[in-house]
PDB file of C-alpha atoms in Angstrom:
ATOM      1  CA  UNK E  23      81.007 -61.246  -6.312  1.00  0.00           C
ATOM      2  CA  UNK E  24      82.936 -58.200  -6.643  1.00  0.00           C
ATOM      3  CA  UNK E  25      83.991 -56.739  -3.302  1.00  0.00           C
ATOM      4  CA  UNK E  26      87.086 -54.743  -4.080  1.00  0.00           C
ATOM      5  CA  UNK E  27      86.578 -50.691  -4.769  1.00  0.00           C
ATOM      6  CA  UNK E  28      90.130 -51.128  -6.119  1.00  0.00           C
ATOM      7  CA  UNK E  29      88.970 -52.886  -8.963  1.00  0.00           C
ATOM      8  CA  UNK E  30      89.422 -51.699 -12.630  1.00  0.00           C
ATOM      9  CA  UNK E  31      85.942 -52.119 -13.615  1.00  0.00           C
ATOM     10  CA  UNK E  32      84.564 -50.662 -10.539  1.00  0.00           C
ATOM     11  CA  UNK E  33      86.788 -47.677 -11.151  1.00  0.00           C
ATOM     12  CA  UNK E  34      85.553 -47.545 -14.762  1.00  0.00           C
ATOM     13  CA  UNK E  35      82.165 -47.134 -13.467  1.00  0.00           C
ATOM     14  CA  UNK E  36      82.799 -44.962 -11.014  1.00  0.00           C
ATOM     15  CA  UNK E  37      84.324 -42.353 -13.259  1.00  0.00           C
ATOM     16  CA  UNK E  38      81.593 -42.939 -15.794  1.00  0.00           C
ATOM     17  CA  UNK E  39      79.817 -41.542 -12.959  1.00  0.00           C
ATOM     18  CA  UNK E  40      81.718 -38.658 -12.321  1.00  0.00           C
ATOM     19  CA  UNK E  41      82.480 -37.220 -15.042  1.00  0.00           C
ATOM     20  CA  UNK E  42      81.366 -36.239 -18.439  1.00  0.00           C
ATOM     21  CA  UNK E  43      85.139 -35.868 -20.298  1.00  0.00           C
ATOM     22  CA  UNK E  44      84.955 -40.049 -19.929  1.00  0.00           C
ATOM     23  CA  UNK E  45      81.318 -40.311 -20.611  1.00  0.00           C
ATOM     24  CA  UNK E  46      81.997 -38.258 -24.076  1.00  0.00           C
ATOM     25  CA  UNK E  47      85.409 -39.778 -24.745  1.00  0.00           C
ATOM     26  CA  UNK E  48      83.840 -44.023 -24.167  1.00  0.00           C
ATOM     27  CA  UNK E  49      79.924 -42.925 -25.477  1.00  0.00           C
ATOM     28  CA  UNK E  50      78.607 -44.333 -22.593  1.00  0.00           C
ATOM     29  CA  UNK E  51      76.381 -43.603 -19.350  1.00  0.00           C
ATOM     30  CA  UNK E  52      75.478 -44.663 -16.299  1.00  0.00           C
ATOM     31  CA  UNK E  53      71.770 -45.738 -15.715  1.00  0.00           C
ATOM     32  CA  UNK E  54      70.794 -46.463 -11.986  1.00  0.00           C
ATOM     33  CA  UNK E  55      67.291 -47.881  -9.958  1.00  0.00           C
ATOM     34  CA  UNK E  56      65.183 -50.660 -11.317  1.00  0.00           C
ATOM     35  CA  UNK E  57      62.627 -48.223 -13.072  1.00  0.00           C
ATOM     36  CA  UNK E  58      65.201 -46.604 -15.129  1.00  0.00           C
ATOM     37  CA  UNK E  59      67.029 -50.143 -16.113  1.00  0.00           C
ATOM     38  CA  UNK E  60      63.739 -51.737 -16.684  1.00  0.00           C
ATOM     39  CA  UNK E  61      63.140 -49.189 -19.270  1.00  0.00           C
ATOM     40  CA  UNK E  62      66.438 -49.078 -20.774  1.00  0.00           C
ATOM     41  CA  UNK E  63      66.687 -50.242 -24.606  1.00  0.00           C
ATOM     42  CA  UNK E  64      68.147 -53.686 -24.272  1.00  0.00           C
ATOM     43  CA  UNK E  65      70.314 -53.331 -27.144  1.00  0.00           C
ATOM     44  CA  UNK E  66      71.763 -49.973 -25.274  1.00  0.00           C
ATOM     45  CA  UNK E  67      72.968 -51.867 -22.453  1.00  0.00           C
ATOM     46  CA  UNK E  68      76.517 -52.919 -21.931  1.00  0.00           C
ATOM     47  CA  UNK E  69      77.318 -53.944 -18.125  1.00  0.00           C
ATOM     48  CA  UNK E  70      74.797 -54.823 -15.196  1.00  0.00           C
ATOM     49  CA  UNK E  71      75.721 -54.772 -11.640  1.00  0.00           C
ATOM     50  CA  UNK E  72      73.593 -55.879  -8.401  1.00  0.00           C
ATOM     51  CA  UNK E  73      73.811 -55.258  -4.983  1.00  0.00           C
ATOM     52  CA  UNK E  74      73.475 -58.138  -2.900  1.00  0.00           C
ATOM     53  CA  UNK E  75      71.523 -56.876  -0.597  1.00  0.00           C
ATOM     54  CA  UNK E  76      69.003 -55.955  -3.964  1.00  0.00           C
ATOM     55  CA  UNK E  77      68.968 -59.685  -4.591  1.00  0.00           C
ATOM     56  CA  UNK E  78      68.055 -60.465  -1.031  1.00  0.00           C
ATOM     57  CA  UNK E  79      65.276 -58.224  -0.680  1.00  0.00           C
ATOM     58  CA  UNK E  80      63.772 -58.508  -3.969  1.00  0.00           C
ATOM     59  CA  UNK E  81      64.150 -61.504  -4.667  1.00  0.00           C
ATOM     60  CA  UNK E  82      61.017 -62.430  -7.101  1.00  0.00           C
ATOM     61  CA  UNK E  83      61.344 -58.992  -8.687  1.00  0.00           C
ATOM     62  CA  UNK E  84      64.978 -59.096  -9.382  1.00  0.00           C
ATOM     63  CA  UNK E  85      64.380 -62.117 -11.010  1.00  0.00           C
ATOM     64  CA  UNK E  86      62.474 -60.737 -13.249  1.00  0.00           C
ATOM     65  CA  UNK E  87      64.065 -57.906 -14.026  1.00  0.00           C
ATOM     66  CA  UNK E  88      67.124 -59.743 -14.810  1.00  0.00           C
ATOM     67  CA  UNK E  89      65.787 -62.604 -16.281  1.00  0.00           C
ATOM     68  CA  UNK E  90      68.294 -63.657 -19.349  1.00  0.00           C
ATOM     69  CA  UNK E  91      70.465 -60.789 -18.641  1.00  0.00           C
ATOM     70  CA  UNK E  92      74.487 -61.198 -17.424  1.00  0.00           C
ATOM     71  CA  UNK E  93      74.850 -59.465 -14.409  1.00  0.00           C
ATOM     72  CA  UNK E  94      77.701 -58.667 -12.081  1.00  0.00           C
ATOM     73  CA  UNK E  95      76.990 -59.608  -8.227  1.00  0.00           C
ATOM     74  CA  UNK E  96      78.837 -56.605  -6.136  1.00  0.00           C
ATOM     75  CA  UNK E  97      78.588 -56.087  -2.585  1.00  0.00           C
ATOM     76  CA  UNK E  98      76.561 -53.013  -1.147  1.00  0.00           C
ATOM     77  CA  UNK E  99      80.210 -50.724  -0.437  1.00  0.00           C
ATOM     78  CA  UNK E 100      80.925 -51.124  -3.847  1.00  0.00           C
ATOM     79  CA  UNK E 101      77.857 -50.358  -4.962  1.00  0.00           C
ATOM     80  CA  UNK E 102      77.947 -47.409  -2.585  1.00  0.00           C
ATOM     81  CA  UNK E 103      81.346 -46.320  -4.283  1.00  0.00           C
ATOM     82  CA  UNK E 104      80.157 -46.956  -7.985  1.00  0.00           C
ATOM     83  CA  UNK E 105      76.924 -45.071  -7.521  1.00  0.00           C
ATOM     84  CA  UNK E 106      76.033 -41.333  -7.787  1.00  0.00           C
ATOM     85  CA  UNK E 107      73.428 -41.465  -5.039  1.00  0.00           C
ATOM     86  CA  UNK E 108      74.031 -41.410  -1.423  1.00  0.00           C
ATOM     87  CA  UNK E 109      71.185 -44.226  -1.218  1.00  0.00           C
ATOM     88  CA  UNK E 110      71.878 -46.374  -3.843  1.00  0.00           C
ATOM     89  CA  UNK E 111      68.758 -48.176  -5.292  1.00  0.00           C
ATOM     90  CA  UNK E 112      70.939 -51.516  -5.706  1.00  0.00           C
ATOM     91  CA  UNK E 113      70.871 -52.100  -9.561  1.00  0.00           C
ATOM     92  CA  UNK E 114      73.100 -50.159 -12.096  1.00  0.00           C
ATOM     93  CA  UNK E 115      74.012 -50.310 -15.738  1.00  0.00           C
ATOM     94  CA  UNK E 116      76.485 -49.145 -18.055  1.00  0.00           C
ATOM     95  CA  UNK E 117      74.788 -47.975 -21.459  1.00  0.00           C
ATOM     96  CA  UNK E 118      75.271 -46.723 -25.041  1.00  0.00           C
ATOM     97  CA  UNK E 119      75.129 -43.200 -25.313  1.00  0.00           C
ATOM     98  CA  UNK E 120      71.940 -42.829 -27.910  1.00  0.00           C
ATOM     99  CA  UNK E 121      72.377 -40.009 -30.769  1.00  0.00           C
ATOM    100  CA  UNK E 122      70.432 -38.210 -33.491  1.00  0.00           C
ATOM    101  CA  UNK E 123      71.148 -36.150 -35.834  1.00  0.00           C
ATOM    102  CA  UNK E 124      69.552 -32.274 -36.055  1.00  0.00           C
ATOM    103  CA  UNK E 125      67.928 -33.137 -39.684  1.00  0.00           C
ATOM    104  CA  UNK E 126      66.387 -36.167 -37.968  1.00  0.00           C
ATOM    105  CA  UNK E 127      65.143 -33.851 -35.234  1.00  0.00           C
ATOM    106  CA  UNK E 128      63.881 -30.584 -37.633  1.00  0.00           C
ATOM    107  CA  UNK E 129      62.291 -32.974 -40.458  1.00  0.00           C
ATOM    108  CA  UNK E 130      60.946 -35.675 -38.724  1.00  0.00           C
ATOM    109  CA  UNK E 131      64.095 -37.856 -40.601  1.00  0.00           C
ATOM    110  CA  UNK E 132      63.418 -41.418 -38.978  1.00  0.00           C
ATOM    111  CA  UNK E 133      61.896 -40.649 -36.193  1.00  0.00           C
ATOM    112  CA  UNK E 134      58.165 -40.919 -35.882  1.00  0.00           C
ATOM    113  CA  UNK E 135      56.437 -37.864 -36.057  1.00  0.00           C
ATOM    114  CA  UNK E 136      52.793 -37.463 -36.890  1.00  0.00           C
ATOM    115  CA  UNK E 137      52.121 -33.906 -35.339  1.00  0.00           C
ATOM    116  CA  UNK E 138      53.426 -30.644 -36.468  1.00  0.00           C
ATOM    117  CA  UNK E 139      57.372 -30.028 -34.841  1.00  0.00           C
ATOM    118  CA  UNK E 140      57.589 -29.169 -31.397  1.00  0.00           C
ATOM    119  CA  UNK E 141      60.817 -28.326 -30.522  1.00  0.00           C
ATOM    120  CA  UNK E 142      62.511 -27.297 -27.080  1.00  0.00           C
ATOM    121  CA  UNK E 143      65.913 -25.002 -27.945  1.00  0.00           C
ATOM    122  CA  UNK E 144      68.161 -25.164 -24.785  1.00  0.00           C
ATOM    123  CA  UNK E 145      70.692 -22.744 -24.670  1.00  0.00           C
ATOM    124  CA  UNK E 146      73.147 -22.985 -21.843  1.00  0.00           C
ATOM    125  CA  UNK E 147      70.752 -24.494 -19.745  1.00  0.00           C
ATOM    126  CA  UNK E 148      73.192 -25.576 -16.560  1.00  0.00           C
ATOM    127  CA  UNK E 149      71.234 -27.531 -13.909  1.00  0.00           C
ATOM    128  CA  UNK E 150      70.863 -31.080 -14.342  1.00  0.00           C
ATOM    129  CA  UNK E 151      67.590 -30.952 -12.711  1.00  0.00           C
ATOM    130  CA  UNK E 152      66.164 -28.173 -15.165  1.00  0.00           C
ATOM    131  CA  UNK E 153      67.312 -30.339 -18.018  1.00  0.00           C
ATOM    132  CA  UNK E 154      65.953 -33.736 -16.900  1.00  0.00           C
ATOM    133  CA  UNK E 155      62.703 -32.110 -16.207  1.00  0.00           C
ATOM    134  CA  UNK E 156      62.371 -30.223 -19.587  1.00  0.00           C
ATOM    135  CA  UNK E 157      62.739 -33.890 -20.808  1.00  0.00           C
ATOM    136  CA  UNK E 158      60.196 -34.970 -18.817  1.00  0.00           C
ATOM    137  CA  UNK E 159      57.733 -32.703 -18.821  1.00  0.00           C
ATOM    138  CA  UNK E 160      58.412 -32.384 -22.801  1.00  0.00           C
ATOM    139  CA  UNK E 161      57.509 -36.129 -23.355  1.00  0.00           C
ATOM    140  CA  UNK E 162      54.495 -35.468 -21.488  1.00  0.00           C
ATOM    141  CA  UNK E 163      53.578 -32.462 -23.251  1.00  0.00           C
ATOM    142  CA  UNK E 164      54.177 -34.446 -26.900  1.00  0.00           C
ATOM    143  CA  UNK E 165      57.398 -32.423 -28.120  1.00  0.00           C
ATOM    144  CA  UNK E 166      58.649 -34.002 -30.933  1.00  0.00           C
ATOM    145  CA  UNK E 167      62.539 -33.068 -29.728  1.00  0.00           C
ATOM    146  CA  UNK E 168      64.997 -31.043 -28.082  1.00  0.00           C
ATOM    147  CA  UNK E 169      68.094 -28.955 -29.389  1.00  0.00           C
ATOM    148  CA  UNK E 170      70.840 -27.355 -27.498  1.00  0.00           C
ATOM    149  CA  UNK E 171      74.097 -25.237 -27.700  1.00  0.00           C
ATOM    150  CA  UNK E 172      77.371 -27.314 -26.597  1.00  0.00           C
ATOM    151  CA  UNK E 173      77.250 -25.164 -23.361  1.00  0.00           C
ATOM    152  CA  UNK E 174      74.272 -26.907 -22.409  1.00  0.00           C
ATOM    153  CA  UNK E 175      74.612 -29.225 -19.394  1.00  0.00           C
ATOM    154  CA  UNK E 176      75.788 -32.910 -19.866  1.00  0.00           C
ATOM    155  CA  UNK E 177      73.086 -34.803 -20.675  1.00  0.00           C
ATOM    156  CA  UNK E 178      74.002 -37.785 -19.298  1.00  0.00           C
ATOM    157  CA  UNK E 179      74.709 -36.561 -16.038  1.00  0.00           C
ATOM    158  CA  UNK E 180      73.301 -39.155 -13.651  1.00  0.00           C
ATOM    159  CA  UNK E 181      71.180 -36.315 -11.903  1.00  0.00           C
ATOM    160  CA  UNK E 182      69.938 -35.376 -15.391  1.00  0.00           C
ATOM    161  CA  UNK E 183      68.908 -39.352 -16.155  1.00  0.00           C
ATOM    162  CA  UNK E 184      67.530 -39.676 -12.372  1.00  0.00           C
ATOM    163  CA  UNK E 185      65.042 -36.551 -13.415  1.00  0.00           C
ATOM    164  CA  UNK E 186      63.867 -37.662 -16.720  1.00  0.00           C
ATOM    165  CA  UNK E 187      62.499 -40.997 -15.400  1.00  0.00           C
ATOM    166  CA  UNK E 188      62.790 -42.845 -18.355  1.00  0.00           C
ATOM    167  CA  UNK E 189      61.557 -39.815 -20.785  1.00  0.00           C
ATOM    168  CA  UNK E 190      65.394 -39.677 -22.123  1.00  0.00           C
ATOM    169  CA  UNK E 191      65.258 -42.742 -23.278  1.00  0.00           C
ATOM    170  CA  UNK E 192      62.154 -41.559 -25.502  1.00  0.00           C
ATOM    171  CA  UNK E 193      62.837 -37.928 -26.510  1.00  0.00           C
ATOM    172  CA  UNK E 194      64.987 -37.238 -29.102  1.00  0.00           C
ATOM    173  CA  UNK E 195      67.701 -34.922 -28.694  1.00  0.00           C
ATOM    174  CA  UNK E 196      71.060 -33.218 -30.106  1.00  0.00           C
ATOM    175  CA  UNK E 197      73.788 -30.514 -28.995  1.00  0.00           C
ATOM    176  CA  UNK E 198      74.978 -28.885 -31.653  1.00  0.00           C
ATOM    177  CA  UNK E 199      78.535 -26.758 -32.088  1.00  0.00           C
ATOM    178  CA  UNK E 200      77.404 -23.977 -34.867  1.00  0.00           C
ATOM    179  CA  UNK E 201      74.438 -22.750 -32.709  1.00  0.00           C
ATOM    180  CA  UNK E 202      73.567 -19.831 -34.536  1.00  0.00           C
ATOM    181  CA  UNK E 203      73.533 -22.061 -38.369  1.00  0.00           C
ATOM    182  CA  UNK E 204      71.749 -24.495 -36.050  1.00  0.00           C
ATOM    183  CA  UNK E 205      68.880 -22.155 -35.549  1.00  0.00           C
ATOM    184  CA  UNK E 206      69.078 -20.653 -39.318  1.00  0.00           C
ATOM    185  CA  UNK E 207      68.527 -23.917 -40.498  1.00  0.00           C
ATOM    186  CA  UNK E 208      65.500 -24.727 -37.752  1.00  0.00           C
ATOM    187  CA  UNK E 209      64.131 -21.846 -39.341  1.00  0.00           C
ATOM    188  CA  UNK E 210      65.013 -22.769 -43.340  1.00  0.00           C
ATOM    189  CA  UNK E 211      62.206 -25.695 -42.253  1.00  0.00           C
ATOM    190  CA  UNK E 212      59.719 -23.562 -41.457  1.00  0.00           C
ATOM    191  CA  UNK E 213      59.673 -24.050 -38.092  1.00  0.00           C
ATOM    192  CA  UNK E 214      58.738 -20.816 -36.096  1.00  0.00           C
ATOM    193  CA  UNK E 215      60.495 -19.483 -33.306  1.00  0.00           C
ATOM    194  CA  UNK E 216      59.218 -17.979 -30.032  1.00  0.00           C
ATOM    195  CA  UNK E 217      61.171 -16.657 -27.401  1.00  0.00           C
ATOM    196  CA  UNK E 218      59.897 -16.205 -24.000  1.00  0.00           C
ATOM    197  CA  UNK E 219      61.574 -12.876 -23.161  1.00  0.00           C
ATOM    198  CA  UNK E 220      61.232  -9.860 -20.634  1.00  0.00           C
ATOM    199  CA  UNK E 221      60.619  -7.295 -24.002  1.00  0.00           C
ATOM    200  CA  UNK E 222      58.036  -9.967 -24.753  1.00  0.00           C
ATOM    201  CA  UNK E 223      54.570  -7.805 -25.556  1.00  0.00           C
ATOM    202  CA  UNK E 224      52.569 -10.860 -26.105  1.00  0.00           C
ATOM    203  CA  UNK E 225      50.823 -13.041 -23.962  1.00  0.00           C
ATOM    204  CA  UNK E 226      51.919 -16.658 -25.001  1.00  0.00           C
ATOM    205  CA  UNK E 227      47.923 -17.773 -24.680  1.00  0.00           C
ATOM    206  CA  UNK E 228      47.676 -15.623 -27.776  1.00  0.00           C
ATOM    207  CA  UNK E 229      49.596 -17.191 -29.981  1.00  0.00           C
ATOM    208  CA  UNK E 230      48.999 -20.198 -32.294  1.00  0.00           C
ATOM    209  CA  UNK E 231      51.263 -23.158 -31.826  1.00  0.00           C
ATOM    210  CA  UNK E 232      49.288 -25.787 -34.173  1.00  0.00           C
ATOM    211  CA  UNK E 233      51.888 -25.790 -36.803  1.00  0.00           C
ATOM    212  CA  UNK E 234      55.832 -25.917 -36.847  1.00  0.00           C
ATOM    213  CA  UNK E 235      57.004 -24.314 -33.516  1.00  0.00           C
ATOM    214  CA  UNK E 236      60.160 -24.095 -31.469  1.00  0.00           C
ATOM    215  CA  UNK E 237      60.658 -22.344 -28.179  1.00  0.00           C
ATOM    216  CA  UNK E 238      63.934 -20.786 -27.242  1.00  0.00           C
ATOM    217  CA  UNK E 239      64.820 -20.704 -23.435  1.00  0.00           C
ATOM    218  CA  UNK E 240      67.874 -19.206 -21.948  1.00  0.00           C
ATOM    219  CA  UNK E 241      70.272 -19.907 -19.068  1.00  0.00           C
ATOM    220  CA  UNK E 242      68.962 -19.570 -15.951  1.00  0.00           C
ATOM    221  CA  UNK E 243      70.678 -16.354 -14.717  1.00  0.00           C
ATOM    222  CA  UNK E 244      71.289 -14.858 -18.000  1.00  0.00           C
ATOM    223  CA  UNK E 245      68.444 -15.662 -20.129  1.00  0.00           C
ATOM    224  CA  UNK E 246      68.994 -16.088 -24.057  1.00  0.00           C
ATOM    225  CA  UNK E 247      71.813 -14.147 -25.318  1.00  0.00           C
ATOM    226  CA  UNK E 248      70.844 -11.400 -27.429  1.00  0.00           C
ATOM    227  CA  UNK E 249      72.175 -13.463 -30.751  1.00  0.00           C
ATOM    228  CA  UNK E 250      69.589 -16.090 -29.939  1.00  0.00           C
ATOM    229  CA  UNK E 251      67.135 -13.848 -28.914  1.00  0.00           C
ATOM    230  CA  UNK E 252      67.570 -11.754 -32.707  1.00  0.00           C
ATOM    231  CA  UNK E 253      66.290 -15.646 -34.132  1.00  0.00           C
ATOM    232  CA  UNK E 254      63.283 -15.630 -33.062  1.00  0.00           C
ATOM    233  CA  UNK E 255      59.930 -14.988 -35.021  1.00  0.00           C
ATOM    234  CA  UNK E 256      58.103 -13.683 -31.757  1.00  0.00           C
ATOM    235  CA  UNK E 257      58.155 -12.495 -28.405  1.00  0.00           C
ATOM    236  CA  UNK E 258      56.153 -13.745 -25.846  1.00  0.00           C
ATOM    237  CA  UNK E 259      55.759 -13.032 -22.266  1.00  0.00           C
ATOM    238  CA  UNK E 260      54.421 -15.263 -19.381  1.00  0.00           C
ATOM    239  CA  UNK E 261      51.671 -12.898 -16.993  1.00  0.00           C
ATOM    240  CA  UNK E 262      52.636 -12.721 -13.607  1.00  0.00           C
ATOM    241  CA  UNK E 263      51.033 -11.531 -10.577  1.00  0.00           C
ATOM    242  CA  UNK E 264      53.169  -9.975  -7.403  1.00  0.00           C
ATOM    243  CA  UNK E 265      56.531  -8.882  -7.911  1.00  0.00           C
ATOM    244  CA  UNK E 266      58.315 -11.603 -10.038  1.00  0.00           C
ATOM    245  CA  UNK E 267      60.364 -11.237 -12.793  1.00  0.00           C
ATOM    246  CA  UNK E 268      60.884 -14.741 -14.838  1.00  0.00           C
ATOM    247  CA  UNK E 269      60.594 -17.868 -13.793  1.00  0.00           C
ATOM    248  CA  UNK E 270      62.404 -20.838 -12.966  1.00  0.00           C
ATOM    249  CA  UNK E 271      63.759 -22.254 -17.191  1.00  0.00           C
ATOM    250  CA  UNK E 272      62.070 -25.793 -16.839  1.00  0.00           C
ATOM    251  CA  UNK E 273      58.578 -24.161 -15.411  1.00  0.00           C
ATOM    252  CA  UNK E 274      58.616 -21.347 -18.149  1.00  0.00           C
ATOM    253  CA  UNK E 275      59.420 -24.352 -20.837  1.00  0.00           C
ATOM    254  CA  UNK E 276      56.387 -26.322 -19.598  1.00  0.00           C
ATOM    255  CA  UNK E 277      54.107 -23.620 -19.127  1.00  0.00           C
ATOM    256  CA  UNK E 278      54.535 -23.038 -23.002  1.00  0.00           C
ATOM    257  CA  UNK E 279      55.006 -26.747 -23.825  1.00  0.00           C
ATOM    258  CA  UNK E 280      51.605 -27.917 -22.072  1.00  0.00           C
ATOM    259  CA  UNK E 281      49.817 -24.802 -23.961  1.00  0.00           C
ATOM    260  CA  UNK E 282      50.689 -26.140 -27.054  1.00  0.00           C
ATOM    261  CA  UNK E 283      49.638 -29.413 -26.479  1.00  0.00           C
ATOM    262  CA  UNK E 284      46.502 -27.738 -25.269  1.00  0.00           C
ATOM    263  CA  UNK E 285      45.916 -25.901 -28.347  1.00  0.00           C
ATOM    264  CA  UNK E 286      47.067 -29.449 -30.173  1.00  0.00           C
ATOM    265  CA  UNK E 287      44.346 -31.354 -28.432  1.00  0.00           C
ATOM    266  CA  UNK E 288      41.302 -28.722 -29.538  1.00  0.00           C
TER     267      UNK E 288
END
């Protein structure tokens, strides 16, 4: 059992957890809670670590979970000091980074598609919890992926994996560098663009979202830039009663994410 905080793979974790410069540079993440590791991809995962007071009080289940996997017993302060949580949930594991490519993401490349796209385009989206939730709600909503600018938030922030429960593991994603040939070539497929914007004249319920579509949301404070904005096909606007503005980026996305699996479904 590992008891130390001084030692080198503890540290190694720790700064796995920390920061994103490391979690780029190795191509690996942190993955933490027995929901989240249960669901990992087994051929993603690279190092497993247990509390032991996680093997003491779940004894049957951790079992189970771990059953023919090699783990690391560590002791709950190191734990503590590995994790990104001030309550750690006792299991942890270091994991692959997954990737895909933007062709696989605009045509479908490899990636099992049998509905029109249905694309989320994220640019400079900067809480962790508005990205993990946009992943979340998106799975729920069908998209078929999600895009964004290299400004967007780390990914593979723990906060951001903590808030997808499990849906990052199943949504395919990419940042790209070149955002604006990035969006020219989303829309060399076909795939038609809607932004929801304040000049917006259009309610989104009146649009039709059964074929190729891809919605473009905007940092939180500053909205889409007016580059991204210029890309897209069609304005749309979001009715609201009383004296708001916009809304919060991840409930705007899944406002117009669940109508288009509405429209979808009929």
């Amino acid at each position: 059992m590992i008891t130390s905080t001084g030692n080198n793979r503890v540290r190694s974790v720790s700064a796995l957890a920390k920061k994103a410069k490391i979690r780029r540079e190795q191509g690996l993440f942190i993955v933490e809670g027995a929901k989240m590791f249960a669901e990992l991809p087994k051929d993603r995962l690279k190092e497993t670590y247990v509390s032991e007071s996680f093997l003491r009080q779940h004894g049957e289940k951790a079992s189970k979970l771990l059953q023919g996997i090699c783990f690391e017993e560590v002791s709950d302060d190191v734990m503590k000091y590995m994790s990104d949580t001030q309550t750690p949930q006792g299991i942890l594991a270091v994991a692959a980074q997954l990737s895909h490519s933007l062709n696989e993401i605009v045509k479908g490349d490899g990636i099992k598609r049998n509905s029109p796209a249905h694309l989320m385009i994220l640019e400079t989206i900067q809480d962790p919890g508005n990205l993990g939730t946009i992943l979340r709600a998106g799975e729920g909503a069908g998209i078929t992926g999600v895009v964004m600018n290299s400004a967007t938030a780390d990914i593979y922030n723990p906060k951001v994996i903590r808030s997808t429960m499990g849906s990052i593991y199943r949504v395919p994603f990419v940042y790209v560098e070149d955002w604006q040939q990035a969006l020219g070539r989303i829309k060399a497929e076909g795939i038609r663009l809607y932004a929801a914007h304040l000049k917006g004249k259009v309610s989104y319920e009146n649009e039709d979202y059964r074929t190729d579509t891809g919605f473009l949301i905007g940092n939180e404070a500053n909205g889409l830039t007016e580059e991204t904005a210029a890309m897209a096909d069609c304005y749309v606007r979001i009715p609201m009663a009383g004296q708001v503005e916009s809304l919060n980026a991840a409930v705007a996305a899944s406002i117009l994410m669940f109508e288009t699996a509405r429209q979808r479904r009929n």
